[in-house]
PDB file of C-alpha atoms and ligand atoms in Angstrom:
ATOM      1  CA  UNK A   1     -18.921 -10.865  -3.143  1.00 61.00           C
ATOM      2  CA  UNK A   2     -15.472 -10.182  -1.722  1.00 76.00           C
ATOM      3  CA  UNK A   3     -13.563 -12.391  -4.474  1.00 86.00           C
ATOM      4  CA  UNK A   4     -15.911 -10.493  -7.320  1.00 89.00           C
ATOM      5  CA  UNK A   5     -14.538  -6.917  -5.834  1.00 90.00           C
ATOM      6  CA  UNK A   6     -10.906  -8.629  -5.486  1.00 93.00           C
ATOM      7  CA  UNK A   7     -10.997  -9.760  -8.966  1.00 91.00           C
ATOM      8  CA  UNK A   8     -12.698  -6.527 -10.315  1.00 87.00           C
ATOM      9  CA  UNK A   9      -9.963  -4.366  -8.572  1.00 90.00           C
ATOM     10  CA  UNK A  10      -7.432  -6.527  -9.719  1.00 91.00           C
ATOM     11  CA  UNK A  11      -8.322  -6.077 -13.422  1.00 90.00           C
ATOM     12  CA  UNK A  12      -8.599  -2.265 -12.764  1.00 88.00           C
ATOM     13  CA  UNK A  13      -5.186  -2.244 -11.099  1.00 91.00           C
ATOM     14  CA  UNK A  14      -3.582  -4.364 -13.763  1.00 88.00           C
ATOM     15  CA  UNK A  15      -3.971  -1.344 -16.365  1.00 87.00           C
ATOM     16  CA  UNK A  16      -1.467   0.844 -14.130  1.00 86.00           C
ATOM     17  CA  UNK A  17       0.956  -1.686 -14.291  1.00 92.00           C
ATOM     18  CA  UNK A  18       3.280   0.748 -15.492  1.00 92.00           C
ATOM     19  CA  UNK A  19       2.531   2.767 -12.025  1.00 93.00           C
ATOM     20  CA  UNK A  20       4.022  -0.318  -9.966  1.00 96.00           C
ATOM     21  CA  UNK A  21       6.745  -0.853 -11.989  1.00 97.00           C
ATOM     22  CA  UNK A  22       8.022   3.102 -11.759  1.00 97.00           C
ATOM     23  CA  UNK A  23       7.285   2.975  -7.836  1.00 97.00           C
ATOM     24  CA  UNK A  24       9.222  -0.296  -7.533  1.00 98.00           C
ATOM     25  CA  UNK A  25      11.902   1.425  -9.266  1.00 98.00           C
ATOM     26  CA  UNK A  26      12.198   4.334  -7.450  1.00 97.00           C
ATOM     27  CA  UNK A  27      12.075   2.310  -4.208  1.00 98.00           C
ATOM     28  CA  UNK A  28      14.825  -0.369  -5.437  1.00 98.00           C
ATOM     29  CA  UNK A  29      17.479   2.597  -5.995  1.00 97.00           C
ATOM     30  CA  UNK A  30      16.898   3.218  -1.995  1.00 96.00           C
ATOM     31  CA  UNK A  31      17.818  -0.356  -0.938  1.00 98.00           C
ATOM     32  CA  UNK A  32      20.769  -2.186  -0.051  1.00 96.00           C
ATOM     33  CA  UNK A  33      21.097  -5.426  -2.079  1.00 94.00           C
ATOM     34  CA  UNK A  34      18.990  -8.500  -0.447  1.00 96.00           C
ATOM     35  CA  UNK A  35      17.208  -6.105   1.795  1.00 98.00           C
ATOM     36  CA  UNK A  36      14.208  -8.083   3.892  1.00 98.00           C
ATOM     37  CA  UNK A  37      10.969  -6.645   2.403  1.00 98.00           C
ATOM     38  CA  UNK A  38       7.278  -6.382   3.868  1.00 98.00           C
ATOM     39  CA  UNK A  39       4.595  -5.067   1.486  1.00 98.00           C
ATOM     40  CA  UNK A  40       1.537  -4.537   3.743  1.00 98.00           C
ATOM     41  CA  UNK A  41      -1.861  -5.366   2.096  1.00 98.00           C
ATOM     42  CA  UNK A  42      -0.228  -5.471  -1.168  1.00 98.00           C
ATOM     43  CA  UNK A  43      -3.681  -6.999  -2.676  1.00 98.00           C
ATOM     44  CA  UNK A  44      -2.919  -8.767  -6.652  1.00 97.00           C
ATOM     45  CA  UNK A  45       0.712  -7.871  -5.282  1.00 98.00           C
ATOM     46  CA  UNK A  46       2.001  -5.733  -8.536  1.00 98.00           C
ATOM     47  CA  UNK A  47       4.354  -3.541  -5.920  1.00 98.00           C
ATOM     48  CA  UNK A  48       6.036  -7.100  -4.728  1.00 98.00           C
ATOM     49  CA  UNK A  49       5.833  -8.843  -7.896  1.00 98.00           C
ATOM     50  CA  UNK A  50       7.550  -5.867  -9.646  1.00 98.00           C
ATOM     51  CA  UNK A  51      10.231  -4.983  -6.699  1.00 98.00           C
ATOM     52  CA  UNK A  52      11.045  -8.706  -7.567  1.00 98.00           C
ATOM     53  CA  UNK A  53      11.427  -8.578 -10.944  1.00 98.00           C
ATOM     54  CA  UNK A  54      14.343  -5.792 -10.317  1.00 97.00           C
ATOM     55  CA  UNK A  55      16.778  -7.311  -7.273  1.00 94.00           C
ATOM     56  CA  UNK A  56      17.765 -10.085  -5.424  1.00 94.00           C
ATOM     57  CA  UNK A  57      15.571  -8.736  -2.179  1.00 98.00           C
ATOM     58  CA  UNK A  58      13.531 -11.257   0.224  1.00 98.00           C
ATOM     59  CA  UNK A  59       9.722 -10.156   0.165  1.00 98.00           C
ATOM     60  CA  UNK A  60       6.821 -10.778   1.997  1.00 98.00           C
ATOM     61  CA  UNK A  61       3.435  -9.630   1.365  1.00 98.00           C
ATOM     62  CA  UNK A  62       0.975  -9.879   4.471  1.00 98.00           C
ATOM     63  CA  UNK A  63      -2.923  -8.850   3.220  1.00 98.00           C
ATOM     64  CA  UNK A  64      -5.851  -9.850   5.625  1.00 97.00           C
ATOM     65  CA  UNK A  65      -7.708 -11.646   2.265  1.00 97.00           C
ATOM     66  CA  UNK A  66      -7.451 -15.174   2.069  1.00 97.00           C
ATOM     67  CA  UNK A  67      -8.796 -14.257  -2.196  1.00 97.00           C
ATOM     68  CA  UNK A  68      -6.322 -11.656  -2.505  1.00 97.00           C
ATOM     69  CA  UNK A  69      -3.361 -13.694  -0.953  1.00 98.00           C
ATOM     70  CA  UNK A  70      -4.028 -16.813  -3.623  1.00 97.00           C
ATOM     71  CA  UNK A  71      -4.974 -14.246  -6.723  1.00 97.00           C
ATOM     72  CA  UNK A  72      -1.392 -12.370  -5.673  1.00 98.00           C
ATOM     73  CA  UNK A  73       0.766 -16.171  -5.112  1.00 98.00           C
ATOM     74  CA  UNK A  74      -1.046 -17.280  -8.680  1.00 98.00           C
ATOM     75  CA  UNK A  75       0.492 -13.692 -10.493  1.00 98.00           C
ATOM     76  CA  UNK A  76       4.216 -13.610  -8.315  1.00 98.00           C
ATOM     77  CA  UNK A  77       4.268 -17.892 -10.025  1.00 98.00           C
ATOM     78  CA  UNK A  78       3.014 -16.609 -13.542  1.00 97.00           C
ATOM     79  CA  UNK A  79       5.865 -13.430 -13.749  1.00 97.00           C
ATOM     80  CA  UNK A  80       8.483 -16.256 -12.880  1.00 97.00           C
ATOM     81  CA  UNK A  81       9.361 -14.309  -9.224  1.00 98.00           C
ATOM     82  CA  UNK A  82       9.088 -15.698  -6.041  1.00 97.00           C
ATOM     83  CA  UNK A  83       7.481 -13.467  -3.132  1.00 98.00           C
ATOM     84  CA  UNK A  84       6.166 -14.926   0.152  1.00 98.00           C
ATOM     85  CA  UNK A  85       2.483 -14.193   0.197  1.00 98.00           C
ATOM     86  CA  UNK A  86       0.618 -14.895   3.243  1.00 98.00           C
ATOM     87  CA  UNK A  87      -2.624 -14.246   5.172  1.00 98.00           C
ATOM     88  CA  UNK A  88      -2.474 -11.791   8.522  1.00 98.00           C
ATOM     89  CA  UNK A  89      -3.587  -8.461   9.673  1.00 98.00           C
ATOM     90  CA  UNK A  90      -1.990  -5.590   9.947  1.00 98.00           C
ATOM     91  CA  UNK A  91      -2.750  -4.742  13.348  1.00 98.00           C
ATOM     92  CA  UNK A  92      -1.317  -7.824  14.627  1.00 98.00           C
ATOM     93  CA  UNK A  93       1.287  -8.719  12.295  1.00 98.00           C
ATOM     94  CA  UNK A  94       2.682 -12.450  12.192  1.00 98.00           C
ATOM     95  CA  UNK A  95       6.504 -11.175  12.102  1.00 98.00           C
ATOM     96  CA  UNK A  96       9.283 -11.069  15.073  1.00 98.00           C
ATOM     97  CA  UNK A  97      10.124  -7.838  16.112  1.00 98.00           C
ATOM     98  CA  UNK A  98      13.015  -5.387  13.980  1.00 98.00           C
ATOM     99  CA  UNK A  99      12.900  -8.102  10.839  1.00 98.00           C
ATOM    100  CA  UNK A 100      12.611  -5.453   7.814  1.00 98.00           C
ATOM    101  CA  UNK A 101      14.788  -2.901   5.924  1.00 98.00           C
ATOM    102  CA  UNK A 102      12.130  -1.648   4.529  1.00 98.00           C
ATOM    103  CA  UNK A 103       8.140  -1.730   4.136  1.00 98.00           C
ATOM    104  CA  UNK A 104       5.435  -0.259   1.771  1.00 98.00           C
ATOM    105  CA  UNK A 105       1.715  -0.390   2.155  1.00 98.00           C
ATOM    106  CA  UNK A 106      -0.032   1.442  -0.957  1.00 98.00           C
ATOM    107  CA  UNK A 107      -3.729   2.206  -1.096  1.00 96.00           C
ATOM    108  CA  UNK A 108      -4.653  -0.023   2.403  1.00 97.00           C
ATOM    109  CA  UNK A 109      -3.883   2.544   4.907  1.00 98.00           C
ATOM    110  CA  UNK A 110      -7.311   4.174   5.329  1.00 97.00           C
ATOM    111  CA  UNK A 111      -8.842   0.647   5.072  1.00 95.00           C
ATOM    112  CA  UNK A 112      -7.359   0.155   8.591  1.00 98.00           C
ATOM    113  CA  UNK A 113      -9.810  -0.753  11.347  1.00 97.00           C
ATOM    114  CA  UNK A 114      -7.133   0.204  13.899  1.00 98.00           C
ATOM    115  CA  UNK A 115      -4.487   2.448  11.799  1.00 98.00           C
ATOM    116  CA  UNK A 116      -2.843   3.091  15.279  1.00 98.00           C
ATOM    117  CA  UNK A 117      -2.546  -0.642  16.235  1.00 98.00           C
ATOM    118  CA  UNK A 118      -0.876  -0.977  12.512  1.00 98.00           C
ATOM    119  CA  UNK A 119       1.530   2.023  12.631  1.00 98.00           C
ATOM    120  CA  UNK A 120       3.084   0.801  16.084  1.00 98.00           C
ATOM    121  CA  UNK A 121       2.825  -3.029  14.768  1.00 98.00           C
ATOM    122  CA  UNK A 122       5.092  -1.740  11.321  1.00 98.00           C
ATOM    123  CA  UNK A 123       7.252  -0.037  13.708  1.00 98.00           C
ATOM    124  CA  UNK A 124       7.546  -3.012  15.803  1.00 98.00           C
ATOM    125  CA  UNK A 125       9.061  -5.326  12.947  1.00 98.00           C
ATOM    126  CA  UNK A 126      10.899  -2.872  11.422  1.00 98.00           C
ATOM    127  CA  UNK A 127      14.490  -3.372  12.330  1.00 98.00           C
ATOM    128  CA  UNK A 128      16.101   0.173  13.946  1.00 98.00           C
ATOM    129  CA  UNK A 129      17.186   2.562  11.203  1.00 98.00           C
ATOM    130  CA  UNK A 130      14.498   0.931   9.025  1.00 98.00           C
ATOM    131  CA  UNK A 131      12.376   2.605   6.992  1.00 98.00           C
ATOM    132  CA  UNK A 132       8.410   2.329   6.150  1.00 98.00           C
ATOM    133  CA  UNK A 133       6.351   3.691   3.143  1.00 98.00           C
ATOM    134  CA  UNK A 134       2.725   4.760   3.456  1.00 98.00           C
ATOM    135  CA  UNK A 135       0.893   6.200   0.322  1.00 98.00           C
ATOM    136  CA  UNK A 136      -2.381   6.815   0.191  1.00 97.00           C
ATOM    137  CA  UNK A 137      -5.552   9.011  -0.784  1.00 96.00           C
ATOM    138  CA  UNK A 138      -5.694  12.648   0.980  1.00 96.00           C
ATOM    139  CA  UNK A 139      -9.308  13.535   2.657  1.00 96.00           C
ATOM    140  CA  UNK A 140      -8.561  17.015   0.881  1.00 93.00           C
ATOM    141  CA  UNK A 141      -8.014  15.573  -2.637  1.00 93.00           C
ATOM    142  CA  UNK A 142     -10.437  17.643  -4.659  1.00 91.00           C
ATOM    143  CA  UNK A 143     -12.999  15.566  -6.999  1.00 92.00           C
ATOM    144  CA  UNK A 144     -11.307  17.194 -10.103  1.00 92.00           C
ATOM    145  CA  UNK A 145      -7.636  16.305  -9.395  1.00 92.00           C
ATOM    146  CA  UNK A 146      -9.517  12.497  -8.476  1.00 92.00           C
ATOM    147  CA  UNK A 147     -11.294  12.180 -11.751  1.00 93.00           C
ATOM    148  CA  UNK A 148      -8.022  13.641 -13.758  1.00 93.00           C
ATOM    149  CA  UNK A 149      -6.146  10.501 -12.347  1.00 90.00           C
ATOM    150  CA  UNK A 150      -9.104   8.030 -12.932  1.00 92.00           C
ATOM    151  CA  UNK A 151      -8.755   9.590 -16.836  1.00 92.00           C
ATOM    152  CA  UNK A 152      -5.062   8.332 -16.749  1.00 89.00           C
ATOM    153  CA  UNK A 153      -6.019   5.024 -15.540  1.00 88.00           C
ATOM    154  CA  UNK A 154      -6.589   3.011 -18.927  1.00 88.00           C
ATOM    155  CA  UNK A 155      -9.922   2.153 -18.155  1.00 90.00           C
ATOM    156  CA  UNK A 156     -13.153   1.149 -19.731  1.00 92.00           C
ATOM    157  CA  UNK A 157     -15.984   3.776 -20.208  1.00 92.00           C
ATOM    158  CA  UNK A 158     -17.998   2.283 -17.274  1.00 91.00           C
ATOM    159  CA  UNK A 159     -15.039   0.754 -15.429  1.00 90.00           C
ATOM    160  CA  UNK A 160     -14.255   4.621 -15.226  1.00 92.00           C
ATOM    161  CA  UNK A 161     -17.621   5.836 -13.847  1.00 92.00           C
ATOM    162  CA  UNK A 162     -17.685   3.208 -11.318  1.00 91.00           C
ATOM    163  CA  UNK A 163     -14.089   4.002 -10.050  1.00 92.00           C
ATOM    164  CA  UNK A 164     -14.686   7.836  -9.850  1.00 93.00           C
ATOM    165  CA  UNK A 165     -18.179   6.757  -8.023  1.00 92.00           C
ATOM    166  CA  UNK A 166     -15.912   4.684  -5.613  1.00 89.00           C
ATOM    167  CA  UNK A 167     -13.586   7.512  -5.128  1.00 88.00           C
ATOM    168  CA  UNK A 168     -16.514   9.822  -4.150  1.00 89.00           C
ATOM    169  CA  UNK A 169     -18.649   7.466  -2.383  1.00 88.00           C
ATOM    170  CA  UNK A 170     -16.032   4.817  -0.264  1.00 89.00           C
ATOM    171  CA  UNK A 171     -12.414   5.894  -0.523  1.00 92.00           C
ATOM    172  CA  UNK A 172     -12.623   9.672   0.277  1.00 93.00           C
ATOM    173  CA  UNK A 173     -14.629   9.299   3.133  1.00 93.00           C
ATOM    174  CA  UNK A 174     -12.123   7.005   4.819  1.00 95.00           C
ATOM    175  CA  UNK A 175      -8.956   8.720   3.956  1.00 97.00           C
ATOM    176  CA  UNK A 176      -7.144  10.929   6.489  1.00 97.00           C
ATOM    177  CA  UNK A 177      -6.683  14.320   6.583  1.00 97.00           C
ATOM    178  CA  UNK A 178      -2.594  15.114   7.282  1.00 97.00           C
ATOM    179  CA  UNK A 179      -3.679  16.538  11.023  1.00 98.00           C
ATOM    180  CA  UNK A 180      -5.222  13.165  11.118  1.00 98.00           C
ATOM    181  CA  UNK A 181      -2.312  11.446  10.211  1.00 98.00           C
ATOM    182  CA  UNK A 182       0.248  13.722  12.542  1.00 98.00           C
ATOM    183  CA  UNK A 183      -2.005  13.121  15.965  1.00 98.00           C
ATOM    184  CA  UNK A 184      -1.762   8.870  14.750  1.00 98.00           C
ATOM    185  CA  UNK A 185       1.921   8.856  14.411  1.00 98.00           C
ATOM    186  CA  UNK A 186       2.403  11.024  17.634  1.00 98.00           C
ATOM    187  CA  UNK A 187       1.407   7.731  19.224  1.00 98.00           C
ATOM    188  CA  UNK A 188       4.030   5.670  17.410  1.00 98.00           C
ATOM    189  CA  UNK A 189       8.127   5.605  18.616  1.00 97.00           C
ATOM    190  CA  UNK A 190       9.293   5.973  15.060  1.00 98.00           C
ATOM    191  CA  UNK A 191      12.004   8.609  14.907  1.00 98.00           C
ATOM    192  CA  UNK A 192      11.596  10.370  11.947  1.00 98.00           C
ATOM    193  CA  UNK A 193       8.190  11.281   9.919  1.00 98.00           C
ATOM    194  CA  UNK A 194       7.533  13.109   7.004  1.00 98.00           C
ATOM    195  CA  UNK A 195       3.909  13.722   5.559  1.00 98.00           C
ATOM    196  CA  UNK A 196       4.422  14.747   1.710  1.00 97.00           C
ATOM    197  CA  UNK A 197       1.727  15.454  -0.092  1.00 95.00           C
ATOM    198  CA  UNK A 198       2.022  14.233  -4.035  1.00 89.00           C
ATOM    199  CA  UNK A 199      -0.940  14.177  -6.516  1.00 90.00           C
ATOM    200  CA  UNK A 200      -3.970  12.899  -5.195  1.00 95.00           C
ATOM    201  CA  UNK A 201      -2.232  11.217  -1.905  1.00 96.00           C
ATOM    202  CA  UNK A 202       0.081  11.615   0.664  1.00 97.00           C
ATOM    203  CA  UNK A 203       3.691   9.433   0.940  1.00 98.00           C
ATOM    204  CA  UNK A 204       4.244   8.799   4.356  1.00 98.00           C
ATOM    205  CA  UNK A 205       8.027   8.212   5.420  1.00 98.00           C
ATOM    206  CA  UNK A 206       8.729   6.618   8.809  1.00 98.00           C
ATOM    207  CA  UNK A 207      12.070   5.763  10.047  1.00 98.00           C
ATOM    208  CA  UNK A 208      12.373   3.695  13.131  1.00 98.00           C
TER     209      UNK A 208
HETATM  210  C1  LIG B 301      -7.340  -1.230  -2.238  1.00 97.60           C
HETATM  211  S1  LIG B 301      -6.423  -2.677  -1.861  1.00 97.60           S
HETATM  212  C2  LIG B 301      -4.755  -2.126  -2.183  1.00 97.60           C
HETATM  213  C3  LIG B 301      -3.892  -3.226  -2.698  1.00 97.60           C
HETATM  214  C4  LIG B 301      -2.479  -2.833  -3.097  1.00 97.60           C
HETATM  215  N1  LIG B 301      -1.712  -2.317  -1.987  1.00 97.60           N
HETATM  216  C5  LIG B 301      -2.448  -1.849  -4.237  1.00 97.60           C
HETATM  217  O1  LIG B 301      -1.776  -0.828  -4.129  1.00 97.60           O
HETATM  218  O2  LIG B 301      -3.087  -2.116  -5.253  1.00 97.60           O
HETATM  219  C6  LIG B 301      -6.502  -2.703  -0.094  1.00 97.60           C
HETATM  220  C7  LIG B 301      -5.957  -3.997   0.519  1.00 97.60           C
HETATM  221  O3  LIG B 301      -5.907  -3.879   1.940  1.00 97.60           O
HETATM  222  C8  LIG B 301      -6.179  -5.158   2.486  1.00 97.60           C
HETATM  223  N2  LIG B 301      -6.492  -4.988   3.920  1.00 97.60           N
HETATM  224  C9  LIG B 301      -7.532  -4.307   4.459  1.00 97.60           C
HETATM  225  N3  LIG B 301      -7.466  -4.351   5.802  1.00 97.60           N
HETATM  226  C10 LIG B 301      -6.344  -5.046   6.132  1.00 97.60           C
HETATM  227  C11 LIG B 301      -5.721  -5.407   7.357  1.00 97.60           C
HETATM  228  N4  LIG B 301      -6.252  -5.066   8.543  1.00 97.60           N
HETATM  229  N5  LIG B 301      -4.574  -6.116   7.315  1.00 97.60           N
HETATM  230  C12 LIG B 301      -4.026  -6.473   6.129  1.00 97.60           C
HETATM  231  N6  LIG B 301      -4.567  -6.158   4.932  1.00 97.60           N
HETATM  232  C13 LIG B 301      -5.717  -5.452   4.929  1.00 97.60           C
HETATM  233  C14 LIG B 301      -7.298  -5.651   1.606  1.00 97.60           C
HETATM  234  O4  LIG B 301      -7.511  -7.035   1.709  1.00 97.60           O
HETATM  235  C15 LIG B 301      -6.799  -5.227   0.226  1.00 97.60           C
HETATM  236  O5  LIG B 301      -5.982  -6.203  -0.354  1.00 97.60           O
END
């Protein structure tokens, strides 16, 4: 069951390529040269595999499915880049303390059995000055801004209907509100947050 979902929402995923590839860009021009990289839960990996594709950065993606992990090793050796993709979870991350510039984790957050226990563990391996990306669905997205973005998604008619269902049904209910996500960080010793809200999600920007 878990590899069919895996493989299904790697298929789905692999339509927005072109969603990776501008978010990779935007985070490459805000990093040094050969920065250390962590993409948390990065699932098929498109984020890493794309971030590769542009500089000469060390990156490790850490995602707690064994299916996921081998689907996203299989796609970083078919795009010709090389990204370290291993098996751990976040809330007890298999990294030394202040090892990365930088960190994203896209669409995982609310998945999070303990989202505290992960926020303090990416601020533990961040190194000081570092800086960590959450983005993610917002509880308060409304179902017509959701099913406008599942429109722009490239997808098949019932590929489509089962993504808005999953919207509706799984991912909304787990998302956080932004209260939600300003009474988790209180209990973090990052030094700088800042909660934007942008489309259907929130980006998340924590400096240690
Ligand atoms: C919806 S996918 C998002 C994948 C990718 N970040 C993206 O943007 O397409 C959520 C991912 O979170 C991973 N995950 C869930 N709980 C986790 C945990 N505690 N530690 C690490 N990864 C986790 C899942 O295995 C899955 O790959």
């Amino acid at each position: 069951m878990e590899g069919m979902i895996a493989k299904w929402y790697t298929a789905n995923t692999g339509k927005s390529l072109d969603e990776f590839a501008k978010l990779a860009r935007r985070m490459a021009d805000q990093l040094e040269p050969r920065s250390i990289v962590l993409e948390l839960a990065p699932g098929p990996g498109y984020f890493s595999i794309e971030l590769a594709k542009i500089g000469s950065y060390s990156i490790t993606g850490l995602d707690i499915s064994h299916t996921f992990v081998e689907i996203a090793a299989r796609k970083a050796a078919e795009a010709g880049v090389h990204v370290e993709f291993r098996q751990g979870n976040a809330s007890s991350m298999p990294f030394a303390d202040d090892t990365f510039d930088f960190l994203l984790c896209r669409a995982a957050f609310k998945n999070f059995a303990q989202p505290v226990r992960a926020l303090r563990e990416m601020c533990r391996v961040l190194k000081p000055g570092g800086r960590g990306l959450i983005v993610d669905l917002r509880k308060d997205a409304s179902i017509e801004s959701i099913n406008h973005e599942v429109e722009g998604m490239g997808l098949n008619p019932v590929n489509k209907v089962l993504t808005k269902l999953a919207f509706r049904t799984m991912l909304l209910k787990s998302a956080y509100t932004r209260q939600q996500f300003e009474y988790m960080l209180a209990q973090t010793n990052f030094r700088k947050v800042d909660i934007h809200a942008e489309g259907i999600g929130f980006e998340i920007s924590m400096t240690k």
